[in-house]
CSV table of C-alpha atoms in Angstrom, one decimal:
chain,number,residue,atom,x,y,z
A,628,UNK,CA,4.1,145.1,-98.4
A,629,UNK,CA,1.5,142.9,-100.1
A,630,UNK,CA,2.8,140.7,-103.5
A,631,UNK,CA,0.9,142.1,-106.0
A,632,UNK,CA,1.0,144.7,-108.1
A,633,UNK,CA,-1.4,147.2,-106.5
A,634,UNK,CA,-0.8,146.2,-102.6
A,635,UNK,CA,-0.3,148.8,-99.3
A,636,UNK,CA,3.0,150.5,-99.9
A,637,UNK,CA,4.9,152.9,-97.6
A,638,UNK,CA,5.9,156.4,-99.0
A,639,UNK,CA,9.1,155.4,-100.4
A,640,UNK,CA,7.6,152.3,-102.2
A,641,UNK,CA,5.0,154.2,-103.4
A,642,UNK,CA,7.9,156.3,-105.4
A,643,UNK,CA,9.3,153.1,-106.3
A,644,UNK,CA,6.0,152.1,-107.6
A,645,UNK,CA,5.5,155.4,-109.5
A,646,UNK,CA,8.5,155.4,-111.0
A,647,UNK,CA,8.7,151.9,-112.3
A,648,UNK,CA,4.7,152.4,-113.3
A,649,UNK,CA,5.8,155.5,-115.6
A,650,UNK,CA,8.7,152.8,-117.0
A,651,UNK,CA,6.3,150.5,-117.9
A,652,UNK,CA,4.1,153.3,-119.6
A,653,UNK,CA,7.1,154.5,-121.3
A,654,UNK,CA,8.3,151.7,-122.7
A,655,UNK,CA,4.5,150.1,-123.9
A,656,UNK,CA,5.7,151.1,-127.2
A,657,UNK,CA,8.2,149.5,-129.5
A,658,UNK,CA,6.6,146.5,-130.5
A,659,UNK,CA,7.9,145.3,-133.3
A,660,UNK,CA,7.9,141.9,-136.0
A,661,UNK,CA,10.9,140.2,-134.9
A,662,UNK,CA,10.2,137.0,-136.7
A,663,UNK,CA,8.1,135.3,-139.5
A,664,UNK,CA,7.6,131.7,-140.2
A,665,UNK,CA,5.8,130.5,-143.1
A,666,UNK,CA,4.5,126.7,-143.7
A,667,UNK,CA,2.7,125.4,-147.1
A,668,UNK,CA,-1.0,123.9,-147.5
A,669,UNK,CA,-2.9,121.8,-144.5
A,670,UNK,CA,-2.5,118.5,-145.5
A,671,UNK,CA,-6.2,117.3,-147.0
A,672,UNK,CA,-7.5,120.6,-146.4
A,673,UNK,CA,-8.9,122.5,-149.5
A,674,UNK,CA,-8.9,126.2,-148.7
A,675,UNK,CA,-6.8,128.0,-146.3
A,676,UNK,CA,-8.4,127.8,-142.9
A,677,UNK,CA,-6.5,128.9,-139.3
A,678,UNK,CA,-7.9,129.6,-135.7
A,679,UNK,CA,-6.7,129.7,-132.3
A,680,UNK,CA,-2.9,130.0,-131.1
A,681,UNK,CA,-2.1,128.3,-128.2
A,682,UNK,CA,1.2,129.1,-125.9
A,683,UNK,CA,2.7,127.0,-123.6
A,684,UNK,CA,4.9,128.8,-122.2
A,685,UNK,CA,6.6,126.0,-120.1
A,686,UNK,CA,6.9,123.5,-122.8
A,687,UNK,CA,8.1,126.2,-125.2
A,688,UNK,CA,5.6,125.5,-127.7
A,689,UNK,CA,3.2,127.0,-129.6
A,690,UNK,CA,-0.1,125.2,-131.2
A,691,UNK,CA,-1.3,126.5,-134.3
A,692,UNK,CA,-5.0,125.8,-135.4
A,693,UNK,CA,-4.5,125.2,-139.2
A,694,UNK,CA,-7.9,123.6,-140.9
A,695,UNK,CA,-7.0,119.9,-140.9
A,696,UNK,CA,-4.1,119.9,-138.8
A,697,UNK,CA,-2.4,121.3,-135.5
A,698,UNK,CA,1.2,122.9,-135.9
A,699,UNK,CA,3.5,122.7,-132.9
A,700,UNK,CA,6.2,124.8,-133.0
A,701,UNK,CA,9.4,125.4,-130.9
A,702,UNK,CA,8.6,129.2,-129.3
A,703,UNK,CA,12.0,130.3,-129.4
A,704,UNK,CA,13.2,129.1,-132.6
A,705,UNK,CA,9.9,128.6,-135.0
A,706,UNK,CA,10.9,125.0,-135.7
A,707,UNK,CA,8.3,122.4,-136.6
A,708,UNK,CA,7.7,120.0,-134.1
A,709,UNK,CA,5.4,118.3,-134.8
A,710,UNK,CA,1.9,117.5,-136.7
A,711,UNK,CA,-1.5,116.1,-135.3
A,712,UNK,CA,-3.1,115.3,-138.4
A,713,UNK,CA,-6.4,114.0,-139.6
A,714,UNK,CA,-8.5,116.3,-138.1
A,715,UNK,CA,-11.6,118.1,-140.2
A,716,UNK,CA,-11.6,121.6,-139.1
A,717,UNK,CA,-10.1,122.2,-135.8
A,718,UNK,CA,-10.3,125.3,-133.7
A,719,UNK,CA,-8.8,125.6,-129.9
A,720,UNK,CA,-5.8,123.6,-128.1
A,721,UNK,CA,-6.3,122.8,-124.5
A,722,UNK,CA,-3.0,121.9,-122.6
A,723,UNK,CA,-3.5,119.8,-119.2
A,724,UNK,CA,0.2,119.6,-118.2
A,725,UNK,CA,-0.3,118.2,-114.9
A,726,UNK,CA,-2.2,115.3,-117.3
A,727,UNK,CA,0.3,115.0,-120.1
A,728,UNK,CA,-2.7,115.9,-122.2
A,729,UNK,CA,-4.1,118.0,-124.6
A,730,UNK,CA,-7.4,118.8,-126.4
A,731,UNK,CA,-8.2,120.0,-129.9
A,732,UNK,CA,-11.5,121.3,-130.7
A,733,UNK,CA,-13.0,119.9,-134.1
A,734,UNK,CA,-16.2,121.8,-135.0
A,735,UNK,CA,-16.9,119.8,-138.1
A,736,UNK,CA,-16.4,116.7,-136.3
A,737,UNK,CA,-17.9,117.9,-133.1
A,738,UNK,CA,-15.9,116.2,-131.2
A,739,UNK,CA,-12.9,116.7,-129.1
A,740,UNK,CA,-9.1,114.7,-130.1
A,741,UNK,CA,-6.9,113.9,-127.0
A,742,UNK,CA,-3.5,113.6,-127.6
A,743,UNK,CA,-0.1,113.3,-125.9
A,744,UNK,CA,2.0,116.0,-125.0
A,745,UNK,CA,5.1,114.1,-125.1
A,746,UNK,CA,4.4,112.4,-128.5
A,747,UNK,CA,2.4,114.5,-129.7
A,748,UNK,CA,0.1,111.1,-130.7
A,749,UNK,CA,-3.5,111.2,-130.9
A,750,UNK,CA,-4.8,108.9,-127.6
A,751,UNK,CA,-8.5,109.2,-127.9
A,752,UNK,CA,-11.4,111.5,-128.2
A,753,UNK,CA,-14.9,112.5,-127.0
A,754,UNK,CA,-17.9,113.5,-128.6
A,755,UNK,CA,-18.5,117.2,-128.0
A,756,UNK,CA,-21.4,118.8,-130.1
A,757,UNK,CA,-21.6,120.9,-133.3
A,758,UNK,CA,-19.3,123.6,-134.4
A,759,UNK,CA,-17.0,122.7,-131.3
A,760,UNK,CA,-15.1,125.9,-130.5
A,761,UNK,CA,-12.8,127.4,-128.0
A,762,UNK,CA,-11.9,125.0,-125.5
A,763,UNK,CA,-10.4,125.5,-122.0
A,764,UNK,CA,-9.0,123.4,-119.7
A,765,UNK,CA,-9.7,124.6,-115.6
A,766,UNK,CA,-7.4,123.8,-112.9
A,767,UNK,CA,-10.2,123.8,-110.1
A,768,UNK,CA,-12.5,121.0,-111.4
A,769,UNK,CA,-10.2,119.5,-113.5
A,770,UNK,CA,-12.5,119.7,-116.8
A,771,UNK,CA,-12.1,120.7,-120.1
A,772,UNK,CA,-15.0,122.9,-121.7
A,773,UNK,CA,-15.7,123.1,-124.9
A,774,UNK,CA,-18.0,126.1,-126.8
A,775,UNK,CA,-20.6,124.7,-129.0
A,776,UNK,CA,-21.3,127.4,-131.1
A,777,UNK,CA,-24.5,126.3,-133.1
A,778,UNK,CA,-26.4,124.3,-130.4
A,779,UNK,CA,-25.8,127.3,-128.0
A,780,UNK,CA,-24.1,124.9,-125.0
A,781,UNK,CA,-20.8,123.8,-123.1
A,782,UNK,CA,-19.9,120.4,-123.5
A,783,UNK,CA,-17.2,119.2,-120.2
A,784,UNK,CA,-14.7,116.2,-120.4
A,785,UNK,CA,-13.2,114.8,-117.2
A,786,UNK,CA,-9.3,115.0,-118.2
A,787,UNK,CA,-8.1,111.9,-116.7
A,788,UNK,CA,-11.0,109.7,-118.2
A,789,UNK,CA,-11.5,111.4,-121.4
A,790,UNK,CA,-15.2,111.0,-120.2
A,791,UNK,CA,-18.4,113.9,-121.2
A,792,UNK,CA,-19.4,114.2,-118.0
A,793,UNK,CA,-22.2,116.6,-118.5
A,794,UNK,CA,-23.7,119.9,-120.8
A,795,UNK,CA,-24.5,122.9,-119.9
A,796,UNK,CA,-27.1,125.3,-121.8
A,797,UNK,CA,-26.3,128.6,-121.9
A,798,UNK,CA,-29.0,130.6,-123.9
A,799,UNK,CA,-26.4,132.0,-126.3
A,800,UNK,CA,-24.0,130.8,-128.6
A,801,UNK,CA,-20.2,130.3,-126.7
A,802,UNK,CA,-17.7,132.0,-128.3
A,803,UNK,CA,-14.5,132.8,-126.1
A,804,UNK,CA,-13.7,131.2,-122.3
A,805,UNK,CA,-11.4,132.0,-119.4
A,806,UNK,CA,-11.3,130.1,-116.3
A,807,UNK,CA,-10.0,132.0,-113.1
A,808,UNK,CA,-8.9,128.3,-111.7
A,809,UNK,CA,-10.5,128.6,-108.4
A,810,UNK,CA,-14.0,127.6,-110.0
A,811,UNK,CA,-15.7,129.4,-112.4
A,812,UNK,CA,-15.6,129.7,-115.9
A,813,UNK,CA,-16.3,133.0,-117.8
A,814,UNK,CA,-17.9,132.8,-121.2
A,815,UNK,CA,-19.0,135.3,-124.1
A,816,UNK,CA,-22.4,134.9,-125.9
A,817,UNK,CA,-21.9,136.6,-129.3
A,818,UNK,CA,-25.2,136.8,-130.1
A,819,UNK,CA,-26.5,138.0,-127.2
A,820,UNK,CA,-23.8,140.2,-126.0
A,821,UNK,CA,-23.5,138.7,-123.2
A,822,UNK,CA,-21.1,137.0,-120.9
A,823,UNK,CA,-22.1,134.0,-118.3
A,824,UNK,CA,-20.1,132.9,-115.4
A,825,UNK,CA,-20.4,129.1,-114.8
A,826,UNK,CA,-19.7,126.9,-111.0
A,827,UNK,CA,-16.9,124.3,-113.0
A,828,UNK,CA,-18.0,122.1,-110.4
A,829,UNK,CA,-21.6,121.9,-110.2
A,830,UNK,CA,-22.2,123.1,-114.0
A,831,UNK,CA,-24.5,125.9,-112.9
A,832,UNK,CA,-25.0,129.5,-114.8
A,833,UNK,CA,-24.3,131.5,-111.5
A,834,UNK,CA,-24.4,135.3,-113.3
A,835,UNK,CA,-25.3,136.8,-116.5
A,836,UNK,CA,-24.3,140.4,-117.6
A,837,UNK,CA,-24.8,142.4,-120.6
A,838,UNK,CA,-21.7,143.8,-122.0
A,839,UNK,CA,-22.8,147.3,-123.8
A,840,UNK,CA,-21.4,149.4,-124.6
A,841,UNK,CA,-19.5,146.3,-126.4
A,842,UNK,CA,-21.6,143.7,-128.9
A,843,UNK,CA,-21.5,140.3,-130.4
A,844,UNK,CA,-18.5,140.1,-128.1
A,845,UNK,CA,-15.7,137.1,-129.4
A,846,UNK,CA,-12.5,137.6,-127.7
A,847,UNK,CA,-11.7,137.4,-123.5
A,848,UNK,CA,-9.3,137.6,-121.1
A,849,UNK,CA,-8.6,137.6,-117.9
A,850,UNK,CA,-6.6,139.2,-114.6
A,851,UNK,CA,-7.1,136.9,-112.4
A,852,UNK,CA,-5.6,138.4,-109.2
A,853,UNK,CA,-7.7,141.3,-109.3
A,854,UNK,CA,-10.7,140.4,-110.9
A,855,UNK,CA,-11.1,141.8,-114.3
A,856,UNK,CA,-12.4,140.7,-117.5
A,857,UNK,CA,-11.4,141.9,-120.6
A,858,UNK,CA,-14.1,141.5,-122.8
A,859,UNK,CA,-14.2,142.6,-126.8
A,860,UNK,CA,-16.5,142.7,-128.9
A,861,UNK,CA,-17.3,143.6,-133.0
A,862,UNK,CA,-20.9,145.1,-133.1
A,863,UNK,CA,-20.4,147.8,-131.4
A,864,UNK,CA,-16.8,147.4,-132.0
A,865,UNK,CA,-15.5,147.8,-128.3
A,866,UNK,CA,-13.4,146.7,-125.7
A,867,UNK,CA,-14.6,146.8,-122.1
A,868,UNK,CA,-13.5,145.8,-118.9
A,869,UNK,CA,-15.6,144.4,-116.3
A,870,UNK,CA,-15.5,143.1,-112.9
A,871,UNK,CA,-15.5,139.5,-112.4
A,872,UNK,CA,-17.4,139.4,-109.5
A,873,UNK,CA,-20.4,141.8,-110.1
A,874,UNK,CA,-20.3,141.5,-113.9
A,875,UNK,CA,-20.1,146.0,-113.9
A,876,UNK,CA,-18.4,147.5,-116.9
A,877,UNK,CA,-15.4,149.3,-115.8
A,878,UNK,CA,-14.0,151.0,-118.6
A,879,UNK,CA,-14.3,151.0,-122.4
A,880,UNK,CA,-12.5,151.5,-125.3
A,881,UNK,CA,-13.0,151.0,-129.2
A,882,UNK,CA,-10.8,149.1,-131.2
A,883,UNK,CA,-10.6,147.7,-134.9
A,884,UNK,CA,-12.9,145.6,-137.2
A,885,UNK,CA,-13.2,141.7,-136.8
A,886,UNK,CA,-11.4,141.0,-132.9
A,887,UNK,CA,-11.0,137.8,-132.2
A,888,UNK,CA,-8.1,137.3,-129.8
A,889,UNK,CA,-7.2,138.9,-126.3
A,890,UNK,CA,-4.5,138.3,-124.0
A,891,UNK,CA,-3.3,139.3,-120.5
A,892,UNK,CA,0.2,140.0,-119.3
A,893,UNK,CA,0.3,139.8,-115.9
A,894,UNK,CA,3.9,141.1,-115.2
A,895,UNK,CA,3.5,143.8,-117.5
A,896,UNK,CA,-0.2,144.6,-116.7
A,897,UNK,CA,-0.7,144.9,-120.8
A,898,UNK,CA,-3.8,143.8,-122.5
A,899,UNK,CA,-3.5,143.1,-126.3
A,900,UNK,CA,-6.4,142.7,-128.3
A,901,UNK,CA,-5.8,141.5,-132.0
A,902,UNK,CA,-8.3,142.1,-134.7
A,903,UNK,CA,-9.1,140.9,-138.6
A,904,UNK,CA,-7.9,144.5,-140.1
A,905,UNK,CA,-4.1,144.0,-138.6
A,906,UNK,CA,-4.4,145.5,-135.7
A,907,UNK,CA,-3.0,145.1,-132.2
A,908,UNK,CA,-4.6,147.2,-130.2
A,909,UNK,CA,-2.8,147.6,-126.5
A,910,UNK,CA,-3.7,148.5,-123.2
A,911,UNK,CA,-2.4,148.9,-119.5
A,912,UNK,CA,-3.9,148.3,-116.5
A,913,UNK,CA,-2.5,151.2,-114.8
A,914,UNK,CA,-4.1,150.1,-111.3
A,915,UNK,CA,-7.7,147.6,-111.1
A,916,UNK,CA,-10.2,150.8,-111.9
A,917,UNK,CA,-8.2,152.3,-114.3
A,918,UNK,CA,-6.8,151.7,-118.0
A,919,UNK,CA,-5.0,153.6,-120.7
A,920,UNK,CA,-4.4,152.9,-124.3
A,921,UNK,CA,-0.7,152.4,-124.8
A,922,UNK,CA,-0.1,151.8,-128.4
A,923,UNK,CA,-1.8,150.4,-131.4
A,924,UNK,CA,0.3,147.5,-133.6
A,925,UNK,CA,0.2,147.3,-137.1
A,926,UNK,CA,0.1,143.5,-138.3
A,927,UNK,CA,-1.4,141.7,-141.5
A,928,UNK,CA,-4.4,142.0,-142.6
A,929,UNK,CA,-6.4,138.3,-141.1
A,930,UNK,CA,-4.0,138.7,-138.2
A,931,UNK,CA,-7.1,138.5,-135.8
A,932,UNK,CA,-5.8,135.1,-133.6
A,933,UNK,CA,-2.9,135.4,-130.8
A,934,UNK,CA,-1.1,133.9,-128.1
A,935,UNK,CA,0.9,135.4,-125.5
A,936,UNK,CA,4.4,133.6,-124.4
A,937,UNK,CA,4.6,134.9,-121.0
A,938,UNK,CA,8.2,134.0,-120.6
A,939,UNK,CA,9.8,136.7,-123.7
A,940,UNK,CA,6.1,138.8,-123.5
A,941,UNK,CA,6.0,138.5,-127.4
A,942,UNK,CA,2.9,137.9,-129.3
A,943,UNK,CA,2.2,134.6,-131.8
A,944,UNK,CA,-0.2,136.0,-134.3
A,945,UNK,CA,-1.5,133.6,-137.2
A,946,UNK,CA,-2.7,134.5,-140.8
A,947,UNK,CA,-2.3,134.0,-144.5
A,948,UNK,CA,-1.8,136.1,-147.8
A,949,UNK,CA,-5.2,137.0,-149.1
A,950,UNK,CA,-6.5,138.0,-152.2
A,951,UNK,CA,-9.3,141.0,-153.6
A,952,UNK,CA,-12.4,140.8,-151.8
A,953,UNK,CA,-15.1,140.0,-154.5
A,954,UNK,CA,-17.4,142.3,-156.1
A,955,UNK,CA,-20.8,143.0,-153.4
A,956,UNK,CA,-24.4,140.9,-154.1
A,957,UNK,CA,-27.8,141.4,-153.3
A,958,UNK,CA,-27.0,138.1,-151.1
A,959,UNK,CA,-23.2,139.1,-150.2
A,960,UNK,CA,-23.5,143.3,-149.8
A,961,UNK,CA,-19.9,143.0,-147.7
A,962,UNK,CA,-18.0,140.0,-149.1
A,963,UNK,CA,-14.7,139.4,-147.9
A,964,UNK,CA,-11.2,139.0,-149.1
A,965,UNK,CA,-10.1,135.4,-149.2
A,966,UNK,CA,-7.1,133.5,-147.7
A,967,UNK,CA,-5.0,132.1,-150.5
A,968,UNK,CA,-3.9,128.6,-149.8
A,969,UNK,CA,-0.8,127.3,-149.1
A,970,UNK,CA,0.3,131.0,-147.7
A,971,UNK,CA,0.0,130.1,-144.0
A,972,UNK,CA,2.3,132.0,-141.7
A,973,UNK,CA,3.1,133.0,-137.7
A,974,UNK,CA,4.0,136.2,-136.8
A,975,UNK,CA,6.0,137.1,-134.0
A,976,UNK,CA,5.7,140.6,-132.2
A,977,UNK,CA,7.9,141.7,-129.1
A,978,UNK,CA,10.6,144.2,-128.1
């Protein structure tokens, strides 16, 4: 019997497998808000601003993106850890464990803060470009990669040195990243809907595929051990899944307005996708060609970043109380609603 979770089985596996499949299915619903954290104003910031969540699961922490600052929390209990402050707006958290480092994207900056994961102390940083985005960290090469949205390239930092050791230009502004740590580097294009796959060695575009039905794709994910990309986009507003090594477009399925997060379970086989209307939309992979829609989660409205603790399977969603969106203009037709300040708060969704 192979490891995974679609090997060779003999007959009575195979009813084993069944069974426990139609467990998992069953019990996909249920998720629920089992806890809610709030926190006041970003020190220095002047409007309410929040990004990425980051999960280590390991450490049991959790890095918030919050405008000016990065909130580290205790997973299990919510408790502040910690601060990095000073920042301008940050975005992403990188964690290099095997370093003792971590990496904070700062897009107005455009540059990259290195700090310790210990002390949580800033150590250094890097120049990066502008509007600094998602940033990853990969295993295989040992880089960190950083999505510079505006100038349309990758900026990658040697972890050890803290060192730019090269650029890449990728045609298409970088939104989200996933790194299969064995080499390459997936990346969206929002505004070409299109995603890239990148040699973290050499620095080398090695595929491009366009993602329709999905557009203006944002949020990815990743199953590593079978090769699928989960890929969503918010113009068309879809969610596709694609193979990693020949780019096709499994399956598709629509979701909500405004994604911006995705996340993959791989002990469940769940895919979560979180969007700007509160939603929560969830998936399974019931074997690598096929996927069903297990439930949909109602959030908060903004509730559009997430992170996944692998360890409980609960969700981290970040967002903020928000007031009326104003009346339409000539110059804003579709104005949104915005965050009130010093309303920040986690959410956290599990069984």
């Amino acid at each position: 019997m192979t490891s995974n979770r679609f090997g060779h089985f003999s007959i009575g596996g195979l009813l084993v497998a069944l069974s426990a499949a139609s467990l998992v299915a069953a019990a996909a619903g249920g998720y629920h808000l089992l806890k809610k954290y709030s926190f006041g104003a970003a020190e220095g910031s002047t409007r309410e601003y929040f990004d990425y969540v980051t999960v280590d699961s390991a450490a049991r922490r959790v890095y918030l993106s919050h405008g000016t600052e990065v909130k580290v929390l205790d997973a299990d209990t919510g408790a502040l850890v910690g601060n990095i402050t000073g920042l301008k707006q940050d975005h992403g958290v990188a964690i290099a464990n095997e370093f003792g480092r971590g990496f904070i994207s700062d897009g107005a900056q455009g540059k990259v803060i290195i700090f310790d994961l210990k002390t949580l102390k800033v150590t250094g940083e890097a120049n990066a470009d502008k509007d600094a985005d998602c940033v990853i960290y990969d295993p295989s090469s040992k880089h960190i990669f950083v999505m510079d949205g505006d100038p349309h390239n990758s900026t990658v930092i040697d972890v050890k040195s803290g060192s730019v050791v090269g650029k890449i230009d990728l045609g298409g502004g970088p939104e989200f990243a996933v790194a299969d740590g064995k080499g390459t580097v997936y990346i969206n294009l929002e505004d070409k809907s299109e995603l890239v796959a990148v040699d973290s060695a050499s620095l080398k575009i090695k595929s491009r595929w366009p993602l329709a039905p999905a557009g203006a794709p944002t949020a990815l994910a990743m199953d590593v051990p079978h090769h699928r990309l989960f890929s969503a986009g918010r113009n068309p507003q879809m969610m596709v899944v694609l193979d990693s090594d020949s780019g096709k477009v499994i399956q598709s399925f629509p979701i909500s307005a405004g994604v911006d997060a995705a996340v993959y379970d791989s002990e469940t086989g769940m895919i979560f996708v979180s969007t700007r209307e509160g939603m929560v939309h969830v998936f399974h992979e019931d074997s690598p060609d096929k996927f069903s829609e297990a439930e949909t989660i109602k959030t908060e409205y903004g509730a559009k970043t997430m992170g996944l603790d692998t360890k409980t399977h609960n969700l981290f969603l970040d967002t903020a109380d928000f007031g009326e969106a104003p009346a339409p203009t000539a110059d804003r037709p579709h104005p949104q609603r915005s965050a009130i300040q010093g309303t920040f708060h986690v959410l956290v969704y599990g069984k």
